[in-house]
PDB file of C-alpha atoms in Angstrom:
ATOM      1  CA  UNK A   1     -51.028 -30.309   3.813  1.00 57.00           C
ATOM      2  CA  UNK A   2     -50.213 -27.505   6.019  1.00 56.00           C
ATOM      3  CA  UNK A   3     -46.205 -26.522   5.923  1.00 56.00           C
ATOM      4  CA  UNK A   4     -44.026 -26.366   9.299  1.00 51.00           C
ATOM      5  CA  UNK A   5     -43.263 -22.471  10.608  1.00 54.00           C
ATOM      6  CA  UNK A   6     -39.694 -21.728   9.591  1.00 51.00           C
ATOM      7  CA  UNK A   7     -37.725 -20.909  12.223  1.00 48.00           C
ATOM      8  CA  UNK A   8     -36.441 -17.640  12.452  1.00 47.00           C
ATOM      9  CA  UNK A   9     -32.089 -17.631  11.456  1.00 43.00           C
ATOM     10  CA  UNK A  10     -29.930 -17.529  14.383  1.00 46.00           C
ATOM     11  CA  UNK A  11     -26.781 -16.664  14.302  1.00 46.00           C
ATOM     12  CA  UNK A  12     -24.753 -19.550  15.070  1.00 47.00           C
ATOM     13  CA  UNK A  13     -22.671 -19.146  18.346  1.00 48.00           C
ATOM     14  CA  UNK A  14     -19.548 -17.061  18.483  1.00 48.00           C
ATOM     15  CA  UNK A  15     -20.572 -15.363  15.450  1.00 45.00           C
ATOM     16  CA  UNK A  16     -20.849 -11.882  15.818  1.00 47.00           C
ATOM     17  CA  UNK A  17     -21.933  -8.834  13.504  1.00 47.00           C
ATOM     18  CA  UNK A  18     -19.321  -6.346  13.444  1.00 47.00           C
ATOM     19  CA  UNK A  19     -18.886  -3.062  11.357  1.00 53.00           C
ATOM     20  CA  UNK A  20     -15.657  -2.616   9.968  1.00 58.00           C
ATOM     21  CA  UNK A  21     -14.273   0.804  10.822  1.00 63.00           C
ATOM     22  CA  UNK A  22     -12.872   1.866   7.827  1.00 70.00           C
ATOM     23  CA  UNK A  23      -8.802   3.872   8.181  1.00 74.00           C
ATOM     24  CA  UNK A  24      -8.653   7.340   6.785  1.00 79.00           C
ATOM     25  CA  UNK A  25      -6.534   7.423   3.916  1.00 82.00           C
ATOM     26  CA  UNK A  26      -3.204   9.166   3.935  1.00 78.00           C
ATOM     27  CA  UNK A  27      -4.460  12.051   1.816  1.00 83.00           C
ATOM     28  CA  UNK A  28      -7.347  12.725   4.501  1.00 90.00           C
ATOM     29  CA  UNK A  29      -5.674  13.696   7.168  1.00 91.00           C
ATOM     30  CA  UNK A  30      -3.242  15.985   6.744  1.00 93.00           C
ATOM     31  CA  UNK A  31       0.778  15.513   7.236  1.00 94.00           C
ATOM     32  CA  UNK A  32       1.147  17.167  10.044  1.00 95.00           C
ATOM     33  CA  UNK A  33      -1.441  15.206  12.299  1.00 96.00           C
ATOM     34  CA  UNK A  34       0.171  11.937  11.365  1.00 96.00           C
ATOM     35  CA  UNK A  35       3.211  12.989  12.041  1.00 97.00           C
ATOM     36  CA  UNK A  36       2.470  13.721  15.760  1.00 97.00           C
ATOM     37  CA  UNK A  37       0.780  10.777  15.972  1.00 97.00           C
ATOM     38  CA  UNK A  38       4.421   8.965  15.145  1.00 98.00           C
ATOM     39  CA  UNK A  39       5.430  10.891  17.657  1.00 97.00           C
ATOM     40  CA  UNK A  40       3.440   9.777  20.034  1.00 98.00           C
ATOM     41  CA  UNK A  41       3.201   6.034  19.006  1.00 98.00           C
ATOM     42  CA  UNK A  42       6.697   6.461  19.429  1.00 98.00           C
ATOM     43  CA  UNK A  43       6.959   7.531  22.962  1.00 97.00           C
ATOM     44  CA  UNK A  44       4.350   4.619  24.094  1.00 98.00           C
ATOM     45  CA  UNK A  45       6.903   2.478  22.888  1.00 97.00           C
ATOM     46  CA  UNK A  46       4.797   1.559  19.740  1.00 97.00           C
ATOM     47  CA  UNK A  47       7.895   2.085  17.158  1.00 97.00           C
ATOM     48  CA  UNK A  48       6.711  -0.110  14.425  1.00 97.00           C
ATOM     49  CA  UNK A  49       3.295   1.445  14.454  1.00 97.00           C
ATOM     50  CA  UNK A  50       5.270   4.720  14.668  1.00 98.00           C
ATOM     51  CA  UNK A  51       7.378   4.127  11.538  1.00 97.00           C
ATOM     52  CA  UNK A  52       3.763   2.908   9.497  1.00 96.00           C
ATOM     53  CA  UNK A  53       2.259   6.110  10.331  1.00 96.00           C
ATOM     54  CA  UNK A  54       5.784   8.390   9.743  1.00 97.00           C
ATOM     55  CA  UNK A  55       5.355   6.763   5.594  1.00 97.00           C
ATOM     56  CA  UNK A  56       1.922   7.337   6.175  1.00 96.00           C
ATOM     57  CA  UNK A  57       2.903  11.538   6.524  1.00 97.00           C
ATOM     58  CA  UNK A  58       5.063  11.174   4.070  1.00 97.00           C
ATOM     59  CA  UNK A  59       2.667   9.803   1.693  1.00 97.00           C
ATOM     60  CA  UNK A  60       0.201  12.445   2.497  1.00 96.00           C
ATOM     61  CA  UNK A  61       2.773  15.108   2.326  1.00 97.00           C
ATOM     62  CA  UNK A  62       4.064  14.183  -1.158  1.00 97.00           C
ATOM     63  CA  UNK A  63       0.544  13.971  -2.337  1.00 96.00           C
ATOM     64  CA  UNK A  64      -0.405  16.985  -1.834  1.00 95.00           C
ATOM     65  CA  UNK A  65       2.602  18.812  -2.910  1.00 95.00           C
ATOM     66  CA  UNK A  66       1.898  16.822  -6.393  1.00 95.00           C
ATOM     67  CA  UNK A  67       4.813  14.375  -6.414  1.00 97.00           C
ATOM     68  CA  UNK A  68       2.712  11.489  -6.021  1.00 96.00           C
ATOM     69  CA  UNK A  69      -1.121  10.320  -6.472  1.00 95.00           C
ATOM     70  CA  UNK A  70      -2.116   8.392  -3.486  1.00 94.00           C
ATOM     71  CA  UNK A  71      -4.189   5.568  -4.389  1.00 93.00           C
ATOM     72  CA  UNK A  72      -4.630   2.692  -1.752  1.00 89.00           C
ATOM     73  CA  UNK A  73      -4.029   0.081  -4.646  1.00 93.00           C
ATOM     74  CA  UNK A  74      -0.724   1.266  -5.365  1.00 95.00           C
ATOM     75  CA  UNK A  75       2.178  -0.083  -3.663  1.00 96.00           C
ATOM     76  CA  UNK A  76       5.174   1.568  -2.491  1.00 96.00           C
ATOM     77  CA  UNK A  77       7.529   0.584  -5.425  1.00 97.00           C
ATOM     78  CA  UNK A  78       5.066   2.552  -7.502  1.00 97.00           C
ATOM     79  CA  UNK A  79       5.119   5.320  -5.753  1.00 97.00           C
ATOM     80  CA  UNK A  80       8.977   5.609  -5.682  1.00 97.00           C
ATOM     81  CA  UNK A  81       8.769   5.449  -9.130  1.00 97.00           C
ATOM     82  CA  UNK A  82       5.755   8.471  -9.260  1.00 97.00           C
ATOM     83  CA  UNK A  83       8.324  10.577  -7.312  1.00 97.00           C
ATOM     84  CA  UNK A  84      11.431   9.533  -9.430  1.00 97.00           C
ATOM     85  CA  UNK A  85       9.787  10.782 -12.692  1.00 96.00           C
ATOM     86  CA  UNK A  86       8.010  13.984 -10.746  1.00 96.00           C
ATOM     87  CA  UNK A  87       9.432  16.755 -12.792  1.00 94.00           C
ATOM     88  CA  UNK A  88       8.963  19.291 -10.157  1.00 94.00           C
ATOM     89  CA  UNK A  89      10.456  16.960  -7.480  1.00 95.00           C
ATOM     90  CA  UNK A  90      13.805  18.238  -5.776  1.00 94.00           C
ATOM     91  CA  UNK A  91      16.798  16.173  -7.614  1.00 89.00           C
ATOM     92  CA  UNK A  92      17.807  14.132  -4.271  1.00 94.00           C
ATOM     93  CA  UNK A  93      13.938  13.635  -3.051  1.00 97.00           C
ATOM     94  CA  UNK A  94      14.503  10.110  -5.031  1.00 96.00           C
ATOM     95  CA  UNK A  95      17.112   8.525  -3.149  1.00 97.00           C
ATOM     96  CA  UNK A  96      15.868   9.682   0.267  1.00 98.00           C
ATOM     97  CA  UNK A  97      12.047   8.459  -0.424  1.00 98.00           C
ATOM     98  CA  UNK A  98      13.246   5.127  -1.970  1.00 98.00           C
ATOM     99  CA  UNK A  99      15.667   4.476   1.036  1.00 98.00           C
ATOM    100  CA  UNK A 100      12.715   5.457   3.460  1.00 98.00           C
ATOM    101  CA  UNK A 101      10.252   3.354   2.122  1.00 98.00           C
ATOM    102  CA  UNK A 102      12.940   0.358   1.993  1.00 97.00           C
ATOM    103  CA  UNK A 103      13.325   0.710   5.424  1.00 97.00           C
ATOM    104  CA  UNK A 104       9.520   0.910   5.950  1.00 97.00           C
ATOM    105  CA  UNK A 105       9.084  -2.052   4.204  1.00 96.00           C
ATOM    106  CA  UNK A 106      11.694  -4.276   5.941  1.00 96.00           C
ATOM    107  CA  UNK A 107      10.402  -3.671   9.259  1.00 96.00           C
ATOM    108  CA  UNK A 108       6.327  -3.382   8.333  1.00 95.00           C
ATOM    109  CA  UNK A 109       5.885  -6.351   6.187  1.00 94.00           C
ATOM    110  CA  UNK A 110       9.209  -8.004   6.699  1.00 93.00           C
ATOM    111  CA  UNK A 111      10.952  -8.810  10.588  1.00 79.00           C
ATOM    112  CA  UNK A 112       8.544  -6.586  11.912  1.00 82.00           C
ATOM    113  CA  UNK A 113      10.528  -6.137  15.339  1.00 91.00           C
ATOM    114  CA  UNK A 114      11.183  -2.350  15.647  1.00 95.00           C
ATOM    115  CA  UNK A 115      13.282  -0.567  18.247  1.00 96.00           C
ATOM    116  CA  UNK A 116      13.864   3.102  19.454  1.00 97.00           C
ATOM    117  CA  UNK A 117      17.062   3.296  17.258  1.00 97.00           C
ATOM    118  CA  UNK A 118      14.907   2.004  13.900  1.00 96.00           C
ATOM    119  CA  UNK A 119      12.623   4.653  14.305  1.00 97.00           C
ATOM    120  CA  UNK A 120      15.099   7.401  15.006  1.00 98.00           C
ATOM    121  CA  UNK A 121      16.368   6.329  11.389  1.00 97.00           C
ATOM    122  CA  UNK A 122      13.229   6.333   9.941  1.00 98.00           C
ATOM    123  CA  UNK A 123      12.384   9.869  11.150  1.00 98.00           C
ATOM    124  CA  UNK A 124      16.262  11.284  10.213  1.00 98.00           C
ATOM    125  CA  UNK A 125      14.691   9.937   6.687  1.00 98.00           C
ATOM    126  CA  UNK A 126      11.308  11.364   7.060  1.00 98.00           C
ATOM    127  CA  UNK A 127      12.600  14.993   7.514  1.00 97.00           C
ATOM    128  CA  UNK A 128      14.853  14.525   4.956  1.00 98.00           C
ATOM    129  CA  UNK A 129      12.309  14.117   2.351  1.00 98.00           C
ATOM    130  CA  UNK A 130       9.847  17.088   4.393  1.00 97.00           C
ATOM    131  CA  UNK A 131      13.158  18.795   4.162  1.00 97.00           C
ATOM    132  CA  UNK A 132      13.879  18.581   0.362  1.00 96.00           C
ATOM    133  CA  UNK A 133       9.968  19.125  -0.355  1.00 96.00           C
ATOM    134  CA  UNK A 134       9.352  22.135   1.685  1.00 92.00           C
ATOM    135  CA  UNK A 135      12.786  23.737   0.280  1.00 90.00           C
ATOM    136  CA  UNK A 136      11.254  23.324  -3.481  1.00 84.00           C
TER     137      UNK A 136
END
């Protein structure tokens, strides 16, 4: 016998198709861009986004200067340990990345309640390393 019309798929309600927008990768912008962008994060008062996108220059920074390889399935222990056994790297860049990204870490995946004060320490820390890696 004849066989009932399917009906066409609906969506069911509250479902709706979105496109993910996909984050440019540290290593596609360049330093500099992210860094004013902490900057400005920072004066709207967004200090923990501020601090994310500060390791973000950093990250970007020590990429290209060779003292790390930016993947995004590394994590940040790895790349302290990419910089620590960097032969070209500056012999203090060590201490001041690993204390940087342990401060990253504590506020971005750990209390995640960041003030004006935190982010003035995270940027001290910041130019330390763009410091020590511009000087090599």
């Amino acid at each position: 016998g004849p066989r009932p019309a399917k009906a066409p798929f609906v969506a069911a309600k509250g479902v709706q198709r979105t496109t993910e927008r996909r984050e440019p990768s540290p290593i596609e912008r360049p330093a500099a861009e992210l860094w004013r962008e902490a900057d400005q994060q920072a004066r709207d008062g967004q200090h923990l986004q501020a601090v994310r996108s500060l390791y973000l220059a950093v990250l970007s920074l020590l990429h290209r200067r060779q003292l790390l390889r930016f993947e995004p399935t590394r994590t940040n222990g790895e790349y302290v340990q990419q910089v620590r056994l960097a032969p070209q790297a500056p012999a203090e860049l060590h201490a001041v990345f690993e204390e940087f990204t342990s401060l990253f870490e504590r506020k971005w995946y750990g209390d995640r309640d960041c003030d004006a004060a935190e982010f003035g320490a995270a940027r001290r820390l910041a130019e330390e390393v763009r410091a020590q890696v511009e000087a090599a």
